[in-house]
Structure formats: structure tokens, C-alpha cells
Amino acid sequence: MKLILDDLSFERGNLENTCRDVQVHFDMEQLSQREVKFYLSVYAGYISDDDFRYYLKIIYLMEFEEGLPKDRQEIVNDGIYYVVPQLSTLLLAFDSIIQEGS
């Protein structure tokens, strides 16, 4: 299985916000019998849709070398398993950059 970062965008919110909550909205699209796109909307410092520290829009392409599992939940579970470590790293990096710039 291969996970490829396809797109990443950043939107600055209320950088004074010190809330540590993270909210993630997740969607996926099957592109072929071997490929799925995962769409993540990530709000760091989430208090409300109008009050967050920053927002990341991330698109991952996931390639299954042996074809997609038949069960949709298994695809979702695999996506979460592979995306969460990278997402955690991205959040730590952006938090560090924002703190240095403050």
C-alpha cells in the first residue's frame, strides 16, 4: 500500500486561540479498483466553525497494490491507520511554526 500526499492547503484563523482540540472531517472517493482519495478537513484549536487556530485541507491518494478490500469499512480503517501518523506530524510542525512566529 502506498500513501501519497496529493494536496495541502493552510488557512490561518485566530492565532491567539490556545485551545488544543482538533476536529477532523473525513471523506473518501474511490478512483479505481486500486486507488482511493481521502479528503481531510482539519481544524486545530477548534472552538467553533468560526473560531479555530488554523485549518488544513489535506488530500491523500492511497494505492492498494493488490486491489481495494471489498469492505468499505476496511478501506476506511486502513486510511485512518496510515494517515493519522502523518497528520500528527503535520499538526506538530504547524503548531511549532506558528508558535515561533508569534
PDB file of N, CA and C in Angstrom:
ATOM      1  N   MET A   1       0.849  -1.167   0.000  1.00  0.00           N
ATOM      2  CA  MET A   1       0.000   0.000   0.000  1.00  0.00           C
ATOM      3  C   MET A   1       0.897   1.232   0.000  1.00  0.00           C
ATOM      4  N   LYS A   2       0.498   2.240  -0.766  1.00  0.00           N
ATOM      5  CA  LYS A   2       1.265   3.466  -0.867  1.00  0.00           C
ATOM      6  C   LYS A   2       0.351   4.641  -0.548  1.00  0.00           C
ATOM      7  N   LEU A   3       0.818   5.554   0.312  1.00  0.00           N
ATOM      8  CA  LEU A   3       0.075   6.760   0.676  1.00  0.00           C
ATOM      9  C   LEU A   3       0.832   7.961   0.139  1.00  0.00           C
ATOM     10  N   ILE A   4       0.157   8.773  -0.678  1.00  0.00           N
ATOM     11  CA  ILE A   4       0.786   9.918  -1.324  1.00  0.00           C
ATOM     12  C   ILE A   4       0.031  11.183  -0.930  1.00  0.00           C
ATOM     13  N   LEU A   5       0.772  12.182  -0.440  1.00  0.00           N
ATOM     14  CA  LEU A   5       0.168  13.482  -0.163  1.00  0.00           C
ATOM     15  C   LEU A   5      -0.091  14.146  -1.505  1.00  0.00           C
ATOM     16  N   ASP A   6      -1.354  14.378  -1.826  1.00  0.00           N
ATOM     17  CA  ASP A   6      -1.748  14.911  -3.126  1.00  0.00           C
ATOM     18  C   ASP A   6      -1.924  16.422  -3.098  1.00  0.00           C
ATOM     19  N   ASP A   7      -2.409  16.964  -1.974  1.00  0.00           N
ATOM     20  CA  ASP A   7      -2.643  18.403  -1.875  1.00  0.00           C
ATOM     21  C   ASP A   7      -2.686  18.796  -0.405  1.00  0.00           C
ATOM     22  N   LEU A   8      -2.201  19.992  -0.114  1.00  0.00           N
ATOM     23  CA  LEU A   8      -2.230  20.525   1.242  1.00  0.00           C
ATOM     24  C   LEU A   8      -2.421  22.023   1.155  1.00  0.00           C
ATOM     25  N   SER A   9      -3.422  22.529   1.872  1.00  0.00           N
ATOM     26  CA  SER A   9      -3.611  23.980   1.935  1.00  0.00           C
ATOM     27  C   SER A   9      -3.810  24.384   3.393  1.00  0.00           C
ATOM     28  N   PHE A  10      -3.446  25.618   3.692  1.00  0.00           N
ATOM     29  CA  PHE A  10      -3.445  26.148   5.046  1.00  0.00           C
ATOM     30  C   PHE A  10      -4.270  27.428   5.078  1.00  0.00           C
ATOM     31  N   GLU A  11      -5.082  27.563   6.109  1.00  0.00           N
ATOM     32  CA  GLU A  11      -5.831  28.805   6.326  1.00  0.00           C
ATOM     33  C   GLU A  11      -5.606  29.230   7.773  1.00  0.00           C
ATOM     34  N   ARG A  12      -5.151  30.448   7.926  1.00  0.00           N
ATOM     35  CA  ARG A  12      -4.914  30.984   9.264  1.00  0.00           C
ATOM     36  C   ARG A  12      -6.232  31.399   9.873  1.00  0.00           C
ATOM     37  N   GLY A  13      -6.385  31.102  11.147  1.00  0.00           N
ATOM     38  CA  GLY A  13      -7.571  31.519  11.890  1.00  0.00           C
ATOM     39  C   GLY A  13      -7.156  32.476  12.983  1.00  0.00           C
ATOM     40  N   ASN A  14      -7.660  32.264  14.173  1.00  0.00           N
ATOM     41  CA  ASN A  14      -7.346  33.086  15.338  1.00  0.00           C
ATOM     42  C   ASN A  14      -6.091  32.526  15.991  1.00  0.00           C
ATOM     43  N   LEU A  15      -4.927  33.102  15.677  1.00  0.00           N
ATOM     44  CA  LEU A  15      -3.672  32.569  16.191  1.00  0.00           C
ATOM     45  C   LEU A  15      -3.504  32.797  17.692  1.00  0.00           C
ATOM     46  N   GLU A  16      -4.357  33.627  18.274  1.00  0.00           N
ATOM     47  CA  GLU A  16      -4.347  33.833  19.725  1.00  0.00           C
ATOM     48  C   GLU A  16      -5.054  32.681  20.446  1.00  0.00           C
ATOM     49  N   ASN A  17      -5.795  31.898  19.715  1.00  0.00           N
ATOM     50  CA  ASN A  17      -6.536  30.758  20.261  1.00  0.00           C
ATOM     51  C   ASN A  17      -5.543  29.734  20.811  1.00  0.00           C
ATOM     52  N   THR A  18      -5.686  29.367  22.070  1.00  0.00           N
ATOM     53  CA  THR A  18      -4.782  28.392  22.690  1.00  0.00           C
ATOM     54  C   THR A  18      -5.452  27.032  22.915  1.00  0.00           C
ATOM     55  N   CYS A  19      -6.651  26.862  22.425  1.00  0.00           N
ATOM     56  CA  CYS A  19      -7.362  25.589  22.565  1.00  0.00           C
ATOM     57  C   CYS A  19      -6.549  24.482  21.891  1.00  0.00           C
ATOM     58  N   ARG A  20      -6.498  23.316  22.492  1.00  0.00           N
ATOM     59  CA  ARG A  20      -5.722  22.192  21.957  1.00  0.00           C
ATOM     60  C   ARG A  20      -6.593  21.179  21.218  1.00  0.00           C
ATOM     61  N   ASP A  21      -7.892  21.433  21.118  1.00  0.00           N
ATOM     62  CA  ASP A  21      -8.797  20.497  20.447  1.00  0.00           C
ATOM     63  C   ASP A  21      -8.556  20.487  18.936  1.00  0.00           C
ATOM     64  N   VAL A  22      -8.700  19.317  18.366  1.00  0.00           N
ATOM     65  CA  VAL A  22      -8.581  19.146  16.915  1.00  0.00           C
ATOM     66  C   VAL A  22      -9.848  18.459  16.435  1.00  0.00           C
ATOM     67  N   GLN A  23     -10.410  18.994  15.366  1.00  0.00           N
ATOM     68  CA  GLN A  23     -11.581  18.366  14.770  1.00  0.00           C
ATOM     69  C   GLN A  23     -11.239  18.006  13.326  1.00  0.00           C
ATOM     70  N   VAL A  24     -11.547  16.757  12.952  1.00  0.00           N
ATOM     71  CA  VAL A  24     -11.225  16.266  11.610  1.00  0.00           C
ATOM     72  C   VAL A  24     -12.504  15.807  10.930  1.00  0.00           C
ATOM     73  N   HIS A  25     -12.727  16.308   9.716  1.00  0.00           N
ATOM     74  CA  HIS A  25     -13.825  15.848   8.861  1.00  0.00           C
ATOM     75  C   HIS A  25     -13.173  15.022   7.756  1.00  0.00           C
ATOM     76  N   PHE A  26     -13.745  13.875   7.471  1.00  0.00           N
ATOM     77  CA  PHE A  26     -13.122  12.895   6.603  1.00  0.00           C
ATOM     78  C   PHE A  26     -14.110  12.456   5.528  1.00  0.00           C
ATOM     79  N   ASP A  27     -13.609  12.338   4.304  1.00  0.00           N
ATOM     80  CA  ASP A  27     -14.413  11.794   3.219  1.00  0.00           C
ATOM     81  C   ASP A  27     -13.474  11.028   2.299  1.00  0.00           C
ATOM     82  N   MET A  28     -14.028  10.154   1.500  1.00  0.00           N
ATOM     83  CA  MET A  28     -13.190   9.413   0.552  1.00  0.00           C
ATOM     84  C   MET A  28     -13.927   9.212  -0.764  1.00  0.00           C
ATOM     85  N   GLU A  29     -13.126   9.017  -1.798  1.00  0.00           N
ATOM     86  CA  GLU A  29     -13.656   8.807  -3.149  1.00  0.00           C
ATOM     87  C   GLU A  29     -12.867   7.676  -3.798  1.00  0.00           C
ATOM     88  N   GLN A  30     -13.564   6.665  -4.284  1.00  0.00           N
ATOM     89  CA  GLN A  30     -12.897   5.571  -4.979  1.00  0.00           C
ATOM     90  C   GLN A  30     -12.630   6.009  -6.406  1.00  0.00           C
ATOM     91  N   LEU A  31     -11.362   5.961  -6.807  1.00  0.00           N
ATOM     92  CA  LEU A  31     -10.972   6.383  -8.150  1.00  0.00           C
ATOM     93  C   LEU A  31     -10.895   5.214  -9.124  1.00  0.00           C
ATOM     94  N   SER A  32     -10.502   4.051  -8.603  1.00  0.00           N
ATOM     95  CA  SER A  32     -10.374   2.852  -9.437  1.00  0.00           C
ATOM     96  C   SER A  32     -10.434   1.639  -8.519  1.00  0.00           C
ATOM     97  N   GLN A  33     -10.134   0.471  -9.067  1.00  0.00           N
ATOM     98  CA  GLN A  33     -10.121  -0.756  -8.266  1.00  0.00           C
ATOM     99  C   GLN A  33      -8.907  -0.828  -7.343  1.00  0.00           C
ATOM    100  N   ARG A  34      -7.985   0.153  -7.507  1.00  0.00           N
ATOM    101  CA  ARG A  34      -6.761   0.154  -6.697  1.00  0.00           C
ATOM    102  C   ARG A  34      -6.504   1.470  -5.980  1.00  0.00           C
ATOM    103  N   GLU A  35      -7.265   2.520  -6.298  1.00  0.00           N
ATOM    104  CA  GLU A  35      -6.962   3.849  -5.756  1.00  0.00           C
ATOM    105  C   GLU A  35      -8.167   4.496  -5.079  1.00  0.00           C
ATOM    106  N   VAL A  36      -7.863   5.168  -3.978  1.00  0.00           N
ATOM    107  CA  VAL A  36      -8.865   5.919  -3.229  1.00  0.00           C
ATOM    108  C   VAL A  36      -8.255   7.266  -2.870  1.00  0.00           C
ATOM    109  N   LYS A  37      -9.070   8.317  -2.919  1.00  0.00           N
ATOM    110  CA  LYS A  37      -8.647   9.623  -2.415  1.00  0.00           C
ATOM    111  C   LYS A  37      -9.317   9.867  -1.082  1.00  0.00           C
ATOM    112  N   PHE A  38      -8.517  10.321  -0.121  1.00  0.00           N
ATOM    113  CA  PHE A  38      -9.019  10.690   1.193  1.00  0.00           C
ATOM    114  C   PHE A  38      -8.954  12.203   1.315  1.00  0.00           C
ATOM    115  N   TYR A  39     -10.071  12.797   1.703  1.00  0.00           N
ATOM    116  CA  TYR A  39     -10.171  14.240   1.887  1.00  0.00           C
ATOM    117  C   TYR A  39     -10.303  14.522   3.382  1.00  0.00           C
ATOM    118  N   LEU A  40      -9.385  15.316   3.914  1.00  0.00           N
ATOM    119  CA  LEU A  40      -9.412  15.667   5.325  1.00  0.00           C
ATOM    120  C   LEU A  40      -9.543  17.178   5.478  1.00  0.00           C
ATOM    121  N   SER A  41     -10.463  17.597   6.305  1.00  0.00           N
ATOM    122  CA  SER A  41     -10.574  18.985   6.728  1.00  0.00           C
ATOM    123  C   SER A  41     -10.230  18.986   8.213  1.00  0.00           C
ATOM    124  N   VAL A  42      -9.140  19.649   8.567  1.00  0.00           N
ATOM    125  CA  VAL A  42      -8.603  19.572   9.922  1.00  0.00           C
ATOM    126  C   VAL A  42      -8.614  20.968  10.545  1.00  0.00           C
ATOM    127  N   TYR A  43      -9.339  21.102  11.644  1.00  0.00           N
ATOM    128  CA  TYR A  43      -9.388  22.356  12.393  1.00  0.00           C
ATOM    129  C   TYR A  43      -8.559  22.178  13.664  1.00  0.00           C
ATOM    130  N   ALA A  44      -7.450  22.917  13.791  1.00  0.00           N
ATOM    131  CA  ALA A  44      -6.628  22.874  15.002  1.00  0.00           C
ATOM    132  C   ALA A  44      -7.040  24.036  15.891  1.00  0.00           C
ATOM    133  N   GLY A  45      -7.137  23.776  17.188  1.00  0.00           N
ATOM    134  CA  GLY A  45      -7.604  24.803  18.111  1.00  0.00           C
ATOM    135  C   GLY A  45      -9.083  25.067  17.916  1.00  0.00           C
ATOM    136  N   TYR A  46      -9.830  23.991  17.682  1.00  0.00           N
ATOM    137  CA  TYR A  46     -11.243  24.121  17.322  1.00  0.00           C
ATOM    138  C   TYR A  46     -12.102  24.481  18.531  1.00  0.00           C
ATOM    139  N   ILE A  47     -12.771  25.614  18.423  1.00  0.00           N
ATOM    140  CA  ILE A  47     -13.804  26.004  19.379  1.00  0.00           C
ATOM    141  C   ILE A  47     -15.151  25.985  18.668  1.00  0.00           C
ATOM    142  N   SER A  48     -15.168  26.533  17.452  1.00  0.00           N
ATOM    143  CA  SER A  48     -16.363  26.522  16.608  1.00  0.00           C
ATOM    144  C   SER A  48     -15.907  26.656  15.157  1.00  0.00           C
ATOM    145  N   ASP A  49     -16.852  26.566  14.231  1.00  0.00           N
ATOM    146  CA  ASP A  49     -16.504  26.710  12.810  1.00  0.00           C
ATOM    147  C   ASP A  49     -15.942  28.093  12.489  1.00  0.00           C
ATOM    148  N   ASP A  50     -16.199  29.061  13.350  1.00  0.00           N
ATOM    149  CA  ASP A  50     -15.701  30.418  13.141  1.00  0.00           C
ATOM    150  C   ASP A  50     -14.535  30.774  14.049  1.00  0.00           C
ATOM    151  N   ASP A  51     -14.177  29.895  14.972  1.00  0.00           N
ATOM    152  CA  ASP A  51     -13.096  30.175  15.912  1.00  0.00           C
ATOM    153  C   ASP A  51     -12.182  28.962  16.023  1.00  0.00           C
ATOM    154  N   PHE A  52     -11.080  29.031  15.292  1.00  0.00           N
ATOM    155  CA  PHE A  52     -10.075  27.967  15.284  1.00  0.00           C
ATOM    156  C   PHE A  52      -8.724  28.623  15.066  1.00  0.00           C
ATOM    157  N   ARG A  53      -7.649  27.927  15.477  1.00  0.00           N
ATOM    158  CA  ARG A  53      -6.309  28.485  15.316  1.00  0.00           C
ATOM    159  C   ARG A  53      -5.874  28.440  13.846  1.00  0.00           C
ATOM    160  N   TYR A  54      -6.031  27.305  13.233  1.00  0.00           N
ATOM    161  CA  TYR A  54      -5.764  27.192  11.798  1.00  0.00           C
ATOM    162  C   TYR A  54      -6.510  25.984  11.232  1.00  0.00           C
ATOM    163  N   TYR A  55      -6.603  25.974   9.913  1.00  0.00           N
ATOM    164  CA  TYR A  55      -7.347  24.944   9.187  1.00  0.00           C
ATOM    165  C   TYR A  55      -6.420  24.358   8.123  1.00  0.00           C
ATOM    166  N   LEU A  56      -6.395  23.047   8.025  1.00  0.00           N
ATOM    167  CA  LEU A  56      -5.653  22.365   6.973  1.00  0.00           C
ATOM    168  C   LEU A  56      -6.616  21.567   6.112  1.00  0.00           C
ATOM    169  N   LYS A  57      -6.478  21.717   4.819  1.00  0.00           N
ATOM    170  CA  LYS A  57      -7.215  20.870   3.876  1.00  0.00           C
ATOM    171  C   LYS A  57      -6.173  19.951   3.250  1.00  0.00           C
ATOM    172  N   ILE A  58      -6.362  18.653   3.440  1.00  0.00           N
ATOM    173  CA  ILE A  58      -5.368  17.674   3.007  1.00  0.00           C
ATOM    174  C   ILE A  58      -6.051  16.628   2.131  1.00  0.00           C
ATOM    175  N   ILE A  59      -5.399  16.319   1.028  1.00  0.00           N
ATOM    176  CA  ILE A  59      -5.891  15.254   0.155  1.00  0.00           C
ATOM    177  C   ILE A  59      -4.771  14.224   0.006  1.00  0.00           C
ATOM    178  N   TYR A  60      -5.101  12.981   0.319  1.00  0.00           N
ATOM    179  CA  TYR A  60      -4.168  11.868   0.165  1.00  0.00           C
ATOM    180  C   TYR A  60      -4.683  10.932  -0.913  1.00  0.00           C
ATOM    181  N   LEU A  61      -3.768  10.399  -1.680  1.00  0.00           N
ATOM    182  CA  LEU A  61      -4.062   9.334  -2.633  1.00  0.00           C
ATOM    183  C   LEU A  61      -3.508   8.052  -2.025  1.00  0.00           C
ATOM    184  N   MET A  62      -4.345   7.050  -1.929  1.00  0.00           N
ATOM    185  CA  MET A  62      -3.926   5.775  -1.363  1.00  0.00           C
ATOM    186  C   MET A  62      -4.049   4.711  -2.441  1.00  0.00           C
ATOM    187  N   GLU A  63      -2.930   4.047  -2.711  1.00  0.00           N
ATOM    188  CA  GLU A  63      -2.903   2.988  -3.716  1.00  0.00           C
ATOM    189  C   GLU A  63      -2.788   1.635  -3.022  1.00  0.00           C
ATOM    190  N   PHE A  64      -3.706   0.742  -3.335  1.00  0.00           N
ATOM    191  CA  PHE A  64      -3.694  -0.627  -2.819  1.00  0.00           C
ATOM    192  C   PHE A  64      -3.123  -1.513  -3.921  1.00  0.00           C
ATOM    193  N   GLU A  65      -1.932  -2.028  -3.700  1.00  0.00           N
ATOM    194  CA  GLU A  65      -1.233  -2.806  -4.735  1.00  0.00           C
ATOM    195  C   GLU A  65      -1.995  -4.059  -5.148  1.00  0.00           C
ATOM    196  N   GLU A  66      -2.718  -4.664  -4.205  1.00  0.00           N
ATOM    197  CA  GLU A  66      -3.450  -5.900  -4.504  1.00  0.00           C
ATOM    198  C   GLU A  66      -4.937  -5.657  -4.723  1.00  0.00           C
ATOM    199  N   GLY A  67      -5.314  -4.428  -4.953  1.00  0.00           N
ATOM    200  CA  GLY A  67      -6.716  -4.084  -5.144  1.00  0.00           C
ATOM    201  C   GLY A  67      -7.373  -3.697  -3.834  1.00  0.00           C
ATOM    202  N   LEU A  68      -8.470  -2.965  -3.945  1.00  0.00           N
ATOM    203  CA  LEU A  68      -9.188  -2.498  -2.763  1.00  0.00           C
ATOM    204  C   LEU A  68      -9.842  -3.641  -2.011  1.00  0.00           C
ATOM    205  N   PRO A  69      -9.842  -3.557  -0.681  1.00  0.00           N
ATOM    206  CA  PRO A  69     -10.630  -4.523   0.082  1.00  0.00           C
ATOM    207  C   PRO A  69     -12.104  -4.400  -0.307  1.00  0.00           C
ATOM    208  N   LYS A  70     -12.843  -5.477  -0.213  1.00  0.00           N
ATOM    209  CA  LYS A  70     -14.255  -5.453  -0.587  1.00  0.00           C
ATOM    210  C   LYS A  70     -15.106  -4.666   0.400  1.00  0.00           C
ATOM    211  N   ASP A  71     -14.695  -4.646   1.639  1.00  0.00           N
ATOM    212  CA  ASP A  71     -15.448  -3.980   2.697  1.00  0.00           C
ATOM    213  C   ASP A  71     -15.022  -2.512   2.809  1.00  0.00           C
ATOM    214  N   ARG A  72     -15.977  -1.607   2.646  1.00  0.00           N
ATOM    215  CA  ARG A  72     -15.697  -0.164   2.731  1.00  0.00           C
ATOM    216  C   ARG A  72     -15.086   0.210   4.078  1.00  0.00           C
ATOM    217  N   GLN A  73     -15.553  -0.408   5.159  1.00  0.00           N
ATOM    218  CA  GLN A  73     -15.029  -0.092   6.490  1.00  0.00           C
ATOM    219  C   GLN A  73     -13.553  -0.454   6.602  1.00  0.00           C
ATOM    220  N   GLU A  74     -13.145  -1.517   5.930  1.00  0.00           N
ATOM    221  CA  GLU A  74     -11.729  -1.905   5.934  1.00  0.00           C
ATOM    222  C   GLU A  74     -10.876  -0.855   5.211  1.00  0.00           C
ATOM    223  N   ILE A  75     -11.400  -0.291   4.130  1.00  0.00           N
ATOM    224  CA  ILE A  75     -10.707   0.789   3.418  1.00  0.00           C
ATOM    225  C   ILE A  75     -10.553   1.991   4.348  1.00  0.00           C
ATOM    226  N   VAL A  76     -11.632   2.369   5.025  1.00  0.00           N
ATOM    227  CA  VAL A  76     -11.601   3.500   5.962  1.00  0.00           C
ATOM    228  C   VAL A  76     -10.593   3.229   7.075  1.00  0.00           C
ATOM    229  N   ASN A  77     -10.628   2.034   7.650  1.00  0.00           N
ATOM    230  CA  ASN A  77      -9.700   1.687   8.733  1.00  0.00           C
ATOM    231  C   ASN A  77      -8.249   1.767   8.273  1.00  0.00           C
ATOM    232  N   ASP A  78      -7.959   1.259   7.068  1.00  0.00           N
ATOM    233  CA  ASP A  78      -6.602   1.342   6.527  1.00  0.00           C
ATOM    234  C   ASP A  78      -6.193   2.794   6.334  1.00  0.00           C
ATOM    235  N   GLY A  79      -7.104   3.601   5.798  1.00  0.00           N
ATOM    236  CA  GLY A  79      -6.815   5.019   5.603  1.00  0.00           C
ATOM    237  C   GLY A  79      -6.475   5.712   6.908  1.00  0.00           C
ATOM    238  N   ILE A  80      -7.280   5.481   7.913  1.00  0.00           N
ATOM    239  CA  ILE A  80      -7.036   6.093   9.227  1.00  0.00           C
ATOM    240  C   ILE A  80      -5.690   5.622   9.779  1.00  0.00           C
ATOM    241  N   TYR A  81      -5.420   4.339   9.671  1.00  0.00           N
ATOM    242  CA  TYR A  81      -4.182   3.766  10.195  1.00  0.00           C
ATOM    243  C   TYR A  81      -2.947   4.430   9.567  1.00  0.00           C
ATOM    244  N   TYR A  82      -2.985   4.690   8.278  1.00  0.00           N
ATOM    245  CA  TYR A  82      -1.826   5.260   7.595  1.00  0.00           C
ATOM    246  C   TYR A  82      -1.786   6.779   7.630  1.00  0.00           C
ATOM    247  N   VAL A  83      -2.928   7.438   7.712  1.00  0.00           N
ATOM    248  CA  VAL A  83      -2.983   8.897   7.675  1.00  0.00           C
ATOM    249  C   VAL A  83      -2.686   9.527   9.035  1.00  0.00           C
ATOM    250  N   VAL A  84      -3.143   8.924  10.121  1.00  0.00           N
ATOM    251  CA  VAL A  84      -3.018   9.543  11.450  1.00  0.00           C
ATOM    252  C   VAL A  84      -1.568   9.883  11.823  1.00  0.00           C
ATOM    253  N   PRO A  85      -0.589   9.006  11.612  1.00  0.00           N
ATOM    254  CA  PRO A  85       0.782   9.400  11.961  1.00  0.00           C
ATOM    255  C   PRO A  85       1.274  10.624  11.183  1.00  0.00           C
ATOM    256  N   GLN A  86       0.969  10.689   9.890  1.00  0.00           N
ATOM    257  CA  GLN A  86       1.374  11.853   9.097  1.00  0.00           C
ATOM    258  C   GLN A  86       0.627  13.101   9.537  1.00  0.00           C
ATOM    259  N   LEU A  87      -0.651  12.955   9.840  1.00  0.00           N
ATOM    260  CA  LEU A  87      -1.447  14.087  10.304  1.00  0.00           C
ATOM    261  C   LEU A  87      -0.893  14.613  11.619  1.00  0.00           C
ATOM    262  N   SER A  88      -0.545  13.728  12.523  1.00  0.00           N
ATOM    263  CA  SER A  88       0.030  14.144  13.810  1.00  0.00           C
ATOM    264  C   SER A  88       1.322  14.925  13.588  1.00  0.00           C
ATOM    265  N   THR A  89       2.161  14.450  12.690  1.00  0.00           N
ATOM    266  CA  THR A  89       3.414  15.139  12.381  1.00  0.00           C
ATOM    267  C   THR A  89       3.149  16.525  11.793  1.00  0.00           C
ATOM    268  N   LEU A  90       2.193  16.624  10.874  1.00  0.00           N
ATOM    269  CA  LEU A  90       1.849  17.912  10.281  1.00  0.00           C
ATOM    270  C   LEU A  90       1.341  18.901  11.336  1.00  0.00           C
ATOM    271  N   LEU A  91       0.471  18.431  12.227  1.00  0.00           N
ATOM    272  CA  LEU A  91      -0.068  19.308  13.264  1.00  0.00           C
ATOM    273  C   LEU A  91       1.041  19.811  14.187  1.00  0.00           C
ATOM    274  N   LEU A  92       1.942  18.933  14.577  1.00  0.00           N
ATOM    275  CA  LEU A  92       3.062  19.355  15.423  1.00  0.00           C
ATOM    276  C   LEU A  92       3.951  20.377  14.701  1.00  0.00           C
ATOM    277  N   ALA A  93       4.203  20.139  13.422  1.00  0.00           N
ATOM    278  CA  ALA A  93       5.035  21.065  12.646  1.00  0.00           C
ATOM    279  C   ALA A  93       4.367  22.429  12.513  1.00  0.00           C
ATOM    280  N   PHE A  94       3.091  22.464  12.158  1.00  0.00           N
ATOM    281  CA  PHE A  94       2.397  23.745  12.014  1.00  0.00           C
ATOM    282  C   PHE A  94       2.298  24.472  13.346  1.00  0.00           C
ATOM    283  N   ASP A  95       2.022  23.746  14.440  1.00  0.00           N
ATOM    284  CA  ASP A  95       1.975  24.380  15.755  1.00  0.00           C
ATOM    285  C   ASP A  95       3.322  25.010  16.104  1.00  0.00           C
ATOM    286  N   SER A  96       4.398  24.315  15.809  1.00  0.00           N
ATOM    287  CA  SER A  96       5.740  24.813  16.080  1.00  0.00           C
ATOM    288  C   SER A  96       6.030  26.075  15.268  1.00  0.00           C
ATOM    289  N   ILE A  97       5.689  26.056  13.999  1.00  0.00           N
ATOM    290  CA  ILE A  97       5.909  27.216  13.121  1.00  0.00           C
ATOM    291  C   ILE A  97       5.106  28.411  13.616  1.00  0.00           C
ATOM    292  N   ILE A  98       3.874  28.190  13.992  1.00  0.00           N
ATOM    293  CA  ILE A  98       3.002  29.278  14.459  1.00  0.00           C
ATOM    294  C   ILE A  98       3.521  29.854  15.771  1.00  0.00           C
ATOM    295  N   GLN A  99       3.978  29.005  16.684  1.00  0.00           N
ATOM    296  CA  GLN A  99       4.495  29.479  17.968  1.00  0.00           C
ATOM    297  C   GLN A  99       5.768  30.293  17.766  1.00  0.00           C
ATOM    298  N   GLU A 100       6.636  29.887  16.840  1.00  0.00           N
ATOM    299  CA  GLU A 100       7.853  30.636  16.560  1.00  0.00           C
ATOM    300  C   GLU A 100       7.546  31.997  15.965  1.00  0.00           C
ATOM    301  N   GLY A 101       6.482  32.072  15.169  1.00  0.00           N
ATOM    302  CA  GLY A 101       6.120  33.326  14.512  1.00  0.00           C
ATOM    303  C   GLY A 101       5.379  34.289  15.422  1.00  0.00           C
ATOM    304  N   SER A 102       4.944  33.834  16.586  1.00  0.00           N
ATOM    305  CA  SER A 102       4.173  34.695  17.498  1.00  0.00           C
ATOM    306  C   SER A 102       5.076  35.526  18.371  1.00  0.00           C
TER     307      SER A 102
END
